[in-house]
Tab-separated table of C-alpha atoms and ligand atoms in Angstrom:
chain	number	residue	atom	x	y	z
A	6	UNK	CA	103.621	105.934	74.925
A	7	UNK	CA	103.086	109.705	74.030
A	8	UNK	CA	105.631	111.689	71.667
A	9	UNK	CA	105.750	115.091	70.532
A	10	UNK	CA	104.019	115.967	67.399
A	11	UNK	CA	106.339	117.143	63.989
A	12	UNK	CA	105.396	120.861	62.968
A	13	UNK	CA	103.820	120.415	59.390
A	14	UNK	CA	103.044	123.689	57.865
A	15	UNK	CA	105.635	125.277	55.166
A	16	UNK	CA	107.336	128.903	56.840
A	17	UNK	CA	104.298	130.469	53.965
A	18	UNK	CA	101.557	128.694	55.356
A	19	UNK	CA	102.740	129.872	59.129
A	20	UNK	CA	103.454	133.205	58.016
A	21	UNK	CA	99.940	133.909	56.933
A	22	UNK	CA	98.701	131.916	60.249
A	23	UNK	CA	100.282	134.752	61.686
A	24	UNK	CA	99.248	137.252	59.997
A	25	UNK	CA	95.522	136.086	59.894
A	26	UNK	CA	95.654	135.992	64.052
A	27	UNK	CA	97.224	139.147	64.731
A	28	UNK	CA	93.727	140.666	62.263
A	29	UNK	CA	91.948	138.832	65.175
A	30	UNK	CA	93.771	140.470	68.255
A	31	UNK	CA	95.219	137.007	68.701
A	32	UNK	CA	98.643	135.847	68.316
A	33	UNK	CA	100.523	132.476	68.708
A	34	UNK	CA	102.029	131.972	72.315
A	35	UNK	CA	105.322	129.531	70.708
A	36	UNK	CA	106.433	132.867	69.023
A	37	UNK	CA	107.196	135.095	72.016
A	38	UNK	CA	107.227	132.216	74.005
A	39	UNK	CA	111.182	133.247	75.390
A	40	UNK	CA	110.384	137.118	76.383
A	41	UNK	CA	107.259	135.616	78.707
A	42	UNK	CA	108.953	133.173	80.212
A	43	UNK	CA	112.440	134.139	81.092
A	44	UNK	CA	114.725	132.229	83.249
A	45	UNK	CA	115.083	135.391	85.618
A	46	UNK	CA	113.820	138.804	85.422
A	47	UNK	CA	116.057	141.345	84.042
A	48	UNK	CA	114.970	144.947	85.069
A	49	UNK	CA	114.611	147.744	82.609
A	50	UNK	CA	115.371	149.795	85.251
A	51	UNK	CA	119.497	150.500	85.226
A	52	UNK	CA	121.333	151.440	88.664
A	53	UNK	CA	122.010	155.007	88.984
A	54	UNK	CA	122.964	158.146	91.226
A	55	UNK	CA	121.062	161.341	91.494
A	56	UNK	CA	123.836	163.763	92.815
A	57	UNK	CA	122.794	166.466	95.670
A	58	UNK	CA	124.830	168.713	94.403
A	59	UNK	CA	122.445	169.037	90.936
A	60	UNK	CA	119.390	168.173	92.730
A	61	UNK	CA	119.483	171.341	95.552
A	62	UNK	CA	120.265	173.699	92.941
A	63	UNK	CA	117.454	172.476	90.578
A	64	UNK	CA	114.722	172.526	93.246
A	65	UNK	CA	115.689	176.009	93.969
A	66	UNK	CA	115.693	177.289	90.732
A	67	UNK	CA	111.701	175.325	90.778
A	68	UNK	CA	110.987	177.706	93.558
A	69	UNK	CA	112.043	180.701	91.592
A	70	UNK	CA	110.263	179.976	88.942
A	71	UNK	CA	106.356	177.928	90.062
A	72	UNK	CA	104.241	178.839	92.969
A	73	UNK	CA	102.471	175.885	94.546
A	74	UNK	CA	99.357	177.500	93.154
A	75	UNK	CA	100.290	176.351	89.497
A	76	UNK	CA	102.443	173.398	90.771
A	77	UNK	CA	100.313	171.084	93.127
A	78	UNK	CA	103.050	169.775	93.970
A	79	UNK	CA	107.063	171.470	93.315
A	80	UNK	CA	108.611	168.248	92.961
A	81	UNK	CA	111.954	167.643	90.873
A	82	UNK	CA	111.179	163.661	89.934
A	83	UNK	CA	114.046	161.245	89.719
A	84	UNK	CA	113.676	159.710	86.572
A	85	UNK	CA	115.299	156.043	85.492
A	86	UNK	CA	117.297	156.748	82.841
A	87	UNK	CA	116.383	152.964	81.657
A	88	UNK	CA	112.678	153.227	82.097
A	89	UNK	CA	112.143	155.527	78.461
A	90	UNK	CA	110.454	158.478	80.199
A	91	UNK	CA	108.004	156.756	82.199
A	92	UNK	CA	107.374	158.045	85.428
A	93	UNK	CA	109.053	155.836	87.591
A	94	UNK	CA	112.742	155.370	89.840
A	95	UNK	CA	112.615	151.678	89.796
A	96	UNK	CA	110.202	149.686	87.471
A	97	UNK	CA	107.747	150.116	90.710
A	98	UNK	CA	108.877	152.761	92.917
A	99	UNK	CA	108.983	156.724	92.502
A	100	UNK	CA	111.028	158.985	94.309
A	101	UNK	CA	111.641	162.761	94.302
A	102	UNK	CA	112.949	165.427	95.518
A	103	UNK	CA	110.092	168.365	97.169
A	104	UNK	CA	110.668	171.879	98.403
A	105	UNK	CA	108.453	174.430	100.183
A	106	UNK	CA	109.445	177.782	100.265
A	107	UNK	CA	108.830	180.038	103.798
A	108	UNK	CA	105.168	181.566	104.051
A	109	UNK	CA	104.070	178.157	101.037
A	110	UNK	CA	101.627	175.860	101.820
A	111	UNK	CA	101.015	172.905	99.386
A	112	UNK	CA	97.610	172.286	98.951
A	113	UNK	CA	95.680	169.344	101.253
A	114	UNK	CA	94.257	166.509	98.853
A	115	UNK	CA	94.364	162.552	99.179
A	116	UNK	CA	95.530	159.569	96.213
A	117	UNK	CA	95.703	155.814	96.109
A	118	UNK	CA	99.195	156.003	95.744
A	119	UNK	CA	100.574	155.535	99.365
A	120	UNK	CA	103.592	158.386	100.241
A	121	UNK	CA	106.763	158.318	102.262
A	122	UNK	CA	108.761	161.605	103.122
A	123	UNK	CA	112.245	161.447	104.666
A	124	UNK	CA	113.199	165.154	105.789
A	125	UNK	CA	116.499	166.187	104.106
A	126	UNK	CA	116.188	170.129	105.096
A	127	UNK	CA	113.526	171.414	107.943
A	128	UNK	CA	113.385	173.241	111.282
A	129	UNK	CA	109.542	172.955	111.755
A	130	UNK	CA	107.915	172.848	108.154
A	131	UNK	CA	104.819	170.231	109.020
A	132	UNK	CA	102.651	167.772	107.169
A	133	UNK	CA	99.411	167.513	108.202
A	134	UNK	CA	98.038	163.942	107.992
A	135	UNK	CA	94.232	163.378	108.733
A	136	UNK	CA	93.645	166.261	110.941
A	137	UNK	CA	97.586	165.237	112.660
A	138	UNK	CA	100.217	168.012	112.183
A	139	UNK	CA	103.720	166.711	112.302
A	140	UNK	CA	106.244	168.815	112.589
A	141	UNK	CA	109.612	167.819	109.649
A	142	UNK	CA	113.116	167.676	111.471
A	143	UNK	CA	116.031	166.244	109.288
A	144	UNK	CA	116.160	162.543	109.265
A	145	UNK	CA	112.766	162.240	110.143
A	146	UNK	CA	110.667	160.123	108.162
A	147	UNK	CA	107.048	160.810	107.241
A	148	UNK	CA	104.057	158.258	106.590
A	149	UNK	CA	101.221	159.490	104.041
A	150	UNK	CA	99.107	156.503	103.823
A	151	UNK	CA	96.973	155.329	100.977
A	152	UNK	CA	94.097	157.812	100.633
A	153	UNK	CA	94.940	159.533	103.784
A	154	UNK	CA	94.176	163.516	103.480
A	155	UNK	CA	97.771	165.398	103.370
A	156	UNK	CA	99.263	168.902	103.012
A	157	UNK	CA	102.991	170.062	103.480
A	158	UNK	CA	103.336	173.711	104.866
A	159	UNK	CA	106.383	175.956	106.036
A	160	UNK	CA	106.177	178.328	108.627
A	161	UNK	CA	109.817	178.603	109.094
A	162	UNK	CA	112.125	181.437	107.334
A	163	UNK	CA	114.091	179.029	105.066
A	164	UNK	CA	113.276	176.514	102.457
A	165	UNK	CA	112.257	172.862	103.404
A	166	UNK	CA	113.005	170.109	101.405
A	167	UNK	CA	112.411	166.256	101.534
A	168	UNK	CA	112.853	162.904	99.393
A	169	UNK	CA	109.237	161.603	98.563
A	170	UNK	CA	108.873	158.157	98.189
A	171	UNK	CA	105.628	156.556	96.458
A	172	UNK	CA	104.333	153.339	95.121
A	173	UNK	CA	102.975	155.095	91.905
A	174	UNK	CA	104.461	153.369	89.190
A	175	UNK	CA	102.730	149.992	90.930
A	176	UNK	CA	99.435	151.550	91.604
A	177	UNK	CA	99.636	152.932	88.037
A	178	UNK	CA	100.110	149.704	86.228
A	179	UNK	CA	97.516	148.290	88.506
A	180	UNK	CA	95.138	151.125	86.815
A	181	UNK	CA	94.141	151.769	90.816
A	182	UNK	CA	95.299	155.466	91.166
A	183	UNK	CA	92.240	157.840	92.421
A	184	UNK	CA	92.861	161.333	93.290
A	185	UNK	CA	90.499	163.811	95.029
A	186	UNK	CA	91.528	167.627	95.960
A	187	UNK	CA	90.413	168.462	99.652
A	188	UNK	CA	87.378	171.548	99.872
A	189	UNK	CA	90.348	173.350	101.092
A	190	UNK	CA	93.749	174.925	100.870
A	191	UNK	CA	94.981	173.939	104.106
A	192	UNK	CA	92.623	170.900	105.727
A	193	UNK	CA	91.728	171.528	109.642
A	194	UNK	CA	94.170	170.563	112.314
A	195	UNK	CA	91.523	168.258	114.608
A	196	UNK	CA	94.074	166.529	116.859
A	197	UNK	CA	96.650	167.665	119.343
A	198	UNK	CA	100.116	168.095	117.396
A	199	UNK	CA	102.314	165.361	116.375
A	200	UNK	CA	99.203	163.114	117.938
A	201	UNK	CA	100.256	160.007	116.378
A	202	UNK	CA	103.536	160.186	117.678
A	203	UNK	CA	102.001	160.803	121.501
A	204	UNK	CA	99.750	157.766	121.172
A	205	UNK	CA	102.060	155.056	119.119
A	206	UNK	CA	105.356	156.327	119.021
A	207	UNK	CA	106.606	155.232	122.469
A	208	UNK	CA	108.961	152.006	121.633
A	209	UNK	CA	107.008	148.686	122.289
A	210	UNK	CA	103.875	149.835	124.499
A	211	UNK	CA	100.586	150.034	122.527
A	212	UNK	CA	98.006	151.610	123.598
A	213	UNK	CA	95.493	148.344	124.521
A	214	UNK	CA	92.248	150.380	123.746
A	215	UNK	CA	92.645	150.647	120.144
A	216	UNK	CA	91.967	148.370	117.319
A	217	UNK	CA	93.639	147.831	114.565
A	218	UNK	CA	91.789	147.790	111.613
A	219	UNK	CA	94.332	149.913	108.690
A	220	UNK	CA	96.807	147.823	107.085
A	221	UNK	CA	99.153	150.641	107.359
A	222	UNK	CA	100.910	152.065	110.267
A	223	UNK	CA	99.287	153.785	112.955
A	224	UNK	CA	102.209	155.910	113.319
A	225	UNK	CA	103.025	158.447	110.959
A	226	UNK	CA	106.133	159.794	112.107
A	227	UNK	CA	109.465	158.482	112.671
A	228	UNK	CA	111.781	161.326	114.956
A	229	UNK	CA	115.808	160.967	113.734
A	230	UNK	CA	116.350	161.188	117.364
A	231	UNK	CA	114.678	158.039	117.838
A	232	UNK	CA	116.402	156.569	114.785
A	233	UNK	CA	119.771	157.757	115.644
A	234	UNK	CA	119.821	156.685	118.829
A	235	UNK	CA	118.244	153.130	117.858
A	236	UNK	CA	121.675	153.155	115.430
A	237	UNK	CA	124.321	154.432	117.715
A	238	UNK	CA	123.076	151.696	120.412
A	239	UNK	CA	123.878	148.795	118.117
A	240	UNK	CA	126.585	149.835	115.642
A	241	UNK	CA	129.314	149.157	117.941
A	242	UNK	CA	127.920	145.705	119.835
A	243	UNK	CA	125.640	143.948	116.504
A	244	UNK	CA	126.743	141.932	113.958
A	245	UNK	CA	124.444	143.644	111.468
A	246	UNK	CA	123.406	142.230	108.468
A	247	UNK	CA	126.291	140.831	105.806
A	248	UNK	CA	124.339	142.680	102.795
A	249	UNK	CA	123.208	145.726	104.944
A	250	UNK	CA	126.116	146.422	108.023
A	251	UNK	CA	123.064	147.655	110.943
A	252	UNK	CA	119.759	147.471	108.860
A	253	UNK	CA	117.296	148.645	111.628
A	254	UNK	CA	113.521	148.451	109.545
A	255	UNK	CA	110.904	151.240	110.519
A	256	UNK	CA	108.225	148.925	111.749
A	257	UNK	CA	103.911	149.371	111.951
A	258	UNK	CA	103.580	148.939	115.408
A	259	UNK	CA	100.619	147.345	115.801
A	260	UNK	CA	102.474	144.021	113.792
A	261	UNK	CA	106.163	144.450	113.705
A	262	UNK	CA	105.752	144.436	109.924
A	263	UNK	CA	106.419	147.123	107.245
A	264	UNK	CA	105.090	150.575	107.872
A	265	UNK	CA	102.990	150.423	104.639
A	266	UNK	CA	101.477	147.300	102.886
A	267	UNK	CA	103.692	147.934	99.537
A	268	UNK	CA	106.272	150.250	101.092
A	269	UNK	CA	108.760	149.073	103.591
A	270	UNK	CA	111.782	151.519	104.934
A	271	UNK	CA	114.611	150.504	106.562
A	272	UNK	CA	117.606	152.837	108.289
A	273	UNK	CA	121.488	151.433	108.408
A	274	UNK	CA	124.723	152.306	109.465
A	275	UNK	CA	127.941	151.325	107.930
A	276	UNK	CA	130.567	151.359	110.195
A	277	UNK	CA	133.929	152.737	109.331
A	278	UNK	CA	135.743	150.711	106.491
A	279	UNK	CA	132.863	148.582	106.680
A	280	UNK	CA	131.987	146.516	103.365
A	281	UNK	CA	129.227	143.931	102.761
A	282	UNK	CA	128.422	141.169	100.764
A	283	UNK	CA	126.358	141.092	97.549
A	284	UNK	CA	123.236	139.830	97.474
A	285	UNK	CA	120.058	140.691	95.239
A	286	UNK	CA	116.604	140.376	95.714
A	287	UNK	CA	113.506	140.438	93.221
A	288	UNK	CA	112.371	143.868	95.069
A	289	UNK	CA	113.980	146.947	94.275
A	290	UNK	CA	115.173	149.873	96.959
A	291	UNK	CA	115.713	153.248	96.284
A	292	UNK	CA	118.568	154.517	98.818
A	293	UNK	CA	119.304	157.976	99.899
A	294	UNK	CA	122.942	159.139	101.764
A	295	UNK	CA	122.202	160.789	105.281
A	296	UNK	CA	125.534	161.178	106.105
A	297	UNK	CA	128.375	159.934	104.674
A	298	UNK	CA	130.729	158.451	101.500
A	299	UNK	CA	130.942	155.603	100.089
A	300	UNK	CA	129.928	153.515	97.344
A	301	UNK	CA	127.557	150.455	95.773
A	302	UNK	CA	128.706	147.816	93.116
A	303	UNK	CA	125.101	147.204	91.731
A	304	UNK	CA	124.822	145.256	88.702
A	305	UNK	CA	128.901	145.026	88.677
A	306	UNK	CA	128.454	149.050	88.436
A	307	UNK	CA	130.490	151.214	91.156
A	308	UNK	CA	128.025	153.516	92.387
A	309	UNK	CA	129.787	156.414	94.192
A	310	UNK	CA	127.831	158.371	96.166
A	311	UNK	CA	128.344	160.866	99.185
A	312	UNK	CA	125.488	162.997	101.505
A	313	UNK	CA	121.995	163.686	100.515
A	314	UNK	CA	122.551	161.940	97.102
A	315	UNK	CA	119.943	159.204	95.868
A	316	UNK	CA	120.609	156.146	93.894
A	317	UNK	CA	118.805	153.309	93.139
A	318	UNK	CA	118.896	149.198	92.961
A	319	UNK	CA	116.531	147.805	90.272
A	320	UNK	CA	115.457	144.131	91.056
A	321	UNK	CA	117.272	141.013	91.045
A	322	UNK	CA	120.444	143.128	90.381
A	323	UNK	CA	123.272	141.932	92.617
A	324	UNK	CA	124.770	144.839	95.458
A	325	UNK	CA	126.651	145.660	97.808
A	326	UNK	CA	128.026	148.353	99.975
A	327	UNK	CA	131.147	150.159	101.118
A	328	UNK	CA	131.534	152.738	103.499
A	329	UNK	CA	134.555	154.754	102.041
A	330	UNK	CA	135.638	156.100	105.838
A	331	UNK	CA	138.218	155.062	107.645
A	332	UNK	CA	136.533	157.063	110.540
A	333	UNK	CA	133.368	158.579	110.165
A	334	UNK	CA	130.237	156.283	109.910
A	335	UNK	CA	127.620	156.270	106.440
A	336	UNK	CA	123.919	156.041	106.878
A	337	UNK	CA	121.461	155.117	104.130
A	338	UNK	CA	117.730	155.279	104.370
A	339	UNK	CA	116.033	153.023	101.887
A	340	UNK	CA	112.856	152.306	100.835
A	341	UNK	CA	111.445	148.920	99.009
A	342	UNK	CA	108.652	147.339	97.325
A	343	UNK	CA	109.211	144.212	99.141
A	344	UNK	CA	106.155	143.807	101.402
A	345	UNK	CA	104.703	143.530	97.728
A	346	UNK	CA	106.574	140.831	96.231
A	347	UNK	CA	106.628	138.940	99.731
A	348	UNK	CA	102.592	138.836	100.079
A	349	UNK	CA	102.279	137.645	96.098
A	350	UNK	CA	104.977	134.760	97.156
A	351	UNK	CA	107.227	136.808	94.505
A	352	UNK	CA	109.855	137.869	96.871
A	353	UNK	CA	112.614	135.825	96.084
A	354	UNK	CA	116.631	136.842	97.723
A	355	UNK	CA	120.385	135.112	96.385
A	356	UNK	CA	123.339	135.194	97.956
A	357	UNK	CA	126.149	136.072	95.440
A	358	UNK	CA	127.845	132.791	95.055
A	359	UNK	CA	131.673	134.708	95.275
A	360	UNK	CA	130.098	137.094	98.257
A	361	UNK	CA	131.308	140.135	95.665
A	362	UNK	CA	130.666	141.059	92.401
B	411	LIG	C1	102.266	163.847	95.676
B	411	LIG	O1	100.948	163.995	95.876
B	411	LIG	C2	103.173	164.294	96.630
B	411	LIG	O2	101.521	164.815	98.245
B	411	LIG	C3	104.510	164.158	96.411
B	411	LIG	O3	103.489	165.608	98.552
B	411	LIG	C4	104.999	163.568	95.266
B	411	LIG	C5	104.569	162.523	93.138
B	411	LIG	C6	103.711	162.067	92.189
B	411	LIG	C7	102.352	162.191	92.376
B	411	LIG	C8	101.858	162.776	93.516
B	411	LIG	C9	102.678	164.948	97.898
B	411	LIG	C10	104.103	163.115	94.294
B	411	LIG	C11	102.725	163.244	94.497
C-alpha cells in the first residue's frame, strides 16, 4: 500500500530551494500550482460597451487629422479595458471601428491575421479581395481571409465606415502574424465585380466544378438583403434559440461550417419584448447593435446598449439578452472564436442553472 510522502525541509531550506531554481530559469510547479490549474477559466477580459455615439465622432475627428498615407490603416481600436493595454477586445478577438474618407483608398497588402468587416455606413465604398471587388452596403458583411491580398477604397461622396473584426490577439500569442505590403497602392481588379458573390452566393447550389481546397469560405460577401430577408422569414414562425432569440450563422458554403477556421459570425433577431436565457460558453463574441435597444446581463453586469454600439462577452462569462421594444425588433451581429476552441476540443457551453443571472 502506497502513501503520500511528509514534506521534510525547514521553510529556510525551501526558501533557498527556491531561490537557487529561479538562478536556473527553473521554478517549483507545487508553488503556482493553483493559478495553472484553475477549476474554470476566469477571463481578464471584463464585459463592456463601446457607445456609437463616441465612436462616430472619434473616427471623424481620425479623418481630419491622418491620411491613409501615414495611417495604413485609420482604425479607432476597441480596447478591453481589463486586458492592461494590450491590443485586444476579448482575450482573443480584436475589433474596431474603420473609416474611408471620399476620393481615399487604403493601401492593398495581405497578414496572417484573418479579417471580418460588417458595413455600418456605405453606398458603394468596395474591398477588393484577391483581384474580387465587392462593393460595401450597410449590413453587409465582408470576408478577408488569412493572407488573402485586400484594399478598402471609396468612390462615393461621403465617408464609409465599418466594424473590423480579426483574430489578432490569437495569431499574436501564437507568434504566427506575417505581414507583406502589395507592389501597389491599389492591387488589380482581375475578376468580374462582386465575382464571389456570382459564383457561391446563390443559397444552397454550388457550383460542382470547383474544388475545395481553402479552409475558409469561398464566399466573401454576405448582402444584408440576403441576411434580412433570411431573418424576417423566420422571426415570426421559429422558435429561435433560448440564449440567442433567431441566431441565423453566416456559413462557408462549401461545408455548412464557419466562414473562417477561427472566426465564426452569426446574425439574430430579437423579437419584440423578447428575453433569453443565460448561458456561457468558453469562446468569447464580440456583438455589434444593427438596429435596435436593448440590453445584456453579462457577468451579472447590465449591458445597455442601443444602434451601431459594440460590446463584448469575454469567455465563460454567463449572458443573456433583452430586447428593450415593445414593438420594434433588435438585431445583433456577432462574431466568435469558437470554431477555435471547438477544433482543440476546448469549446465547452453551460446552461445557467436559474436560466438568469
Ligand atoms: C488591418 O489590416 C485592417 O486590412 C483592419 O482593413 C484592421 C487591425 C489590426 C491590424 C491590421 C484592414 C486591422 C488591420
Amino acid at each position: 500500500m502506497l502513501s503520500q510522502s511528509a514534506s521534510k525541509a525547514t521553510p529556510e531550506e525551501l526558501a533557498s530551494f527556491y531561490r537557487d531554481l529561479e538562478t536556473q530559469s527553473t521554478a517549483a510547479l507545487w508553488t503556482v500550482q493553483e493559478s495553472v490549474l484553475v477549476n474554470e477559466p476566469k477571463s481578464k477580459a471584463v464585459p463592456h460597451v463601446w457607445r456609437w455615439k463616441e465612436l462616430r465622432p472619434q473616427a471623424m475627428r481620425a479623418a481630419d487629422l491622418i491620411g491613409t498615407q501615414d495611417a495604413e490603416r485609420r482604425v479607432i481600436m476597441l480596447l478591453n479595458p481589463g486586458l492592461d493595454g494590450r491590443i485586444a477586445t476579448t482575450n482573443s478577438l480584436f475589433s474596431g471601428l474603420q473609416i474611408v474618407m471620399p476620393g481615399e483608398s487604403a493601401r492593398a497588402h495581405r497578414h496572417t491575421p484573418a479579417a471580418l468587416r460588417f458595413i455600418i455606413e456605405s453606398d458603394g465604398g468596395y474591398t477588393t479581395v484577391n483581384g474580387d471587388r465587392i462593393p460595401m452596403h450597410n449590413g453587409d458583411l465582408v470576408l478577408t481571409p488569412n493572407w488573402t491580398w485586400h484594399d478598402h477604397g471609396n468612390n462615393t461622396n461621403t465617408p464609409i465606415m465599418w466594424l473590423d473584426g480579426l483574430d489578432l490577439p490569437l495569431a499574436h500569442m501564437l507568434e504566427a502574424v506575417f505581414y507583406e505590403p502589395y507592389s501597389e497602392d491599389v492591387q488589380p481588379v482581375t475578376l468580374p465585380t462582386d465575382s464571389s458573390l456570382t459564383t457561391y452566393g446563390a443559397a444552397s447550389l454550388r457550383p460542382t466544378w470547383e474544388n475545395p481546397t481553402e479552409t475558409h469560405s469561398p464566399l466573401m460577401h454576405y448582402p444584408w438583403d440576403q441576411t434580412w430577408a433570411a431573418l424576417q422569414r423566420l422571426a415570426p414562425v421559429a422558435d429561435g434559440s433560448p440564449y440567442d432569440g433567431v441566431v441565423l450563422e453566416y456559413t462557408n458554403p462549401n461545408t455548412g461550417g464557419p466562414v473562417m477556421p477561427t472566426m465564426a459570425c452569426h446574425i439574430q433577431l430579437l423579437r419584440p419584448g423578447e428575453s433569453t436565457k443565460a448561458h456561457r460558453h468558453t469562446s468569447s463574441t464580440i456583438y455589434h447593435v444593427v438596429e435596435g435597444e436593448g440590453f445584456s446581463v453579462v457577468d451579472g453586469q447590465r449591458l445597455d446598449w442601443e444602434n451601431k454600439d459594440v460590446f463584448c462577452v469575454p469567455g465563460w462569462a454567463y449572458h443573456e439578452h433583452a430586447n428593450a421594444s415593445a414593438t420594434e425588433p433588435a438585431v445583433l451581429f456577432s462574431f466568435t472564436d469558437a470554431p477555435v476552441l471547438r477544433s482543440l476540443s476546448l469549446l465547452r457551453e453551460q446552461p445557467h442553472p436559474e436560466g438568469h443571472q
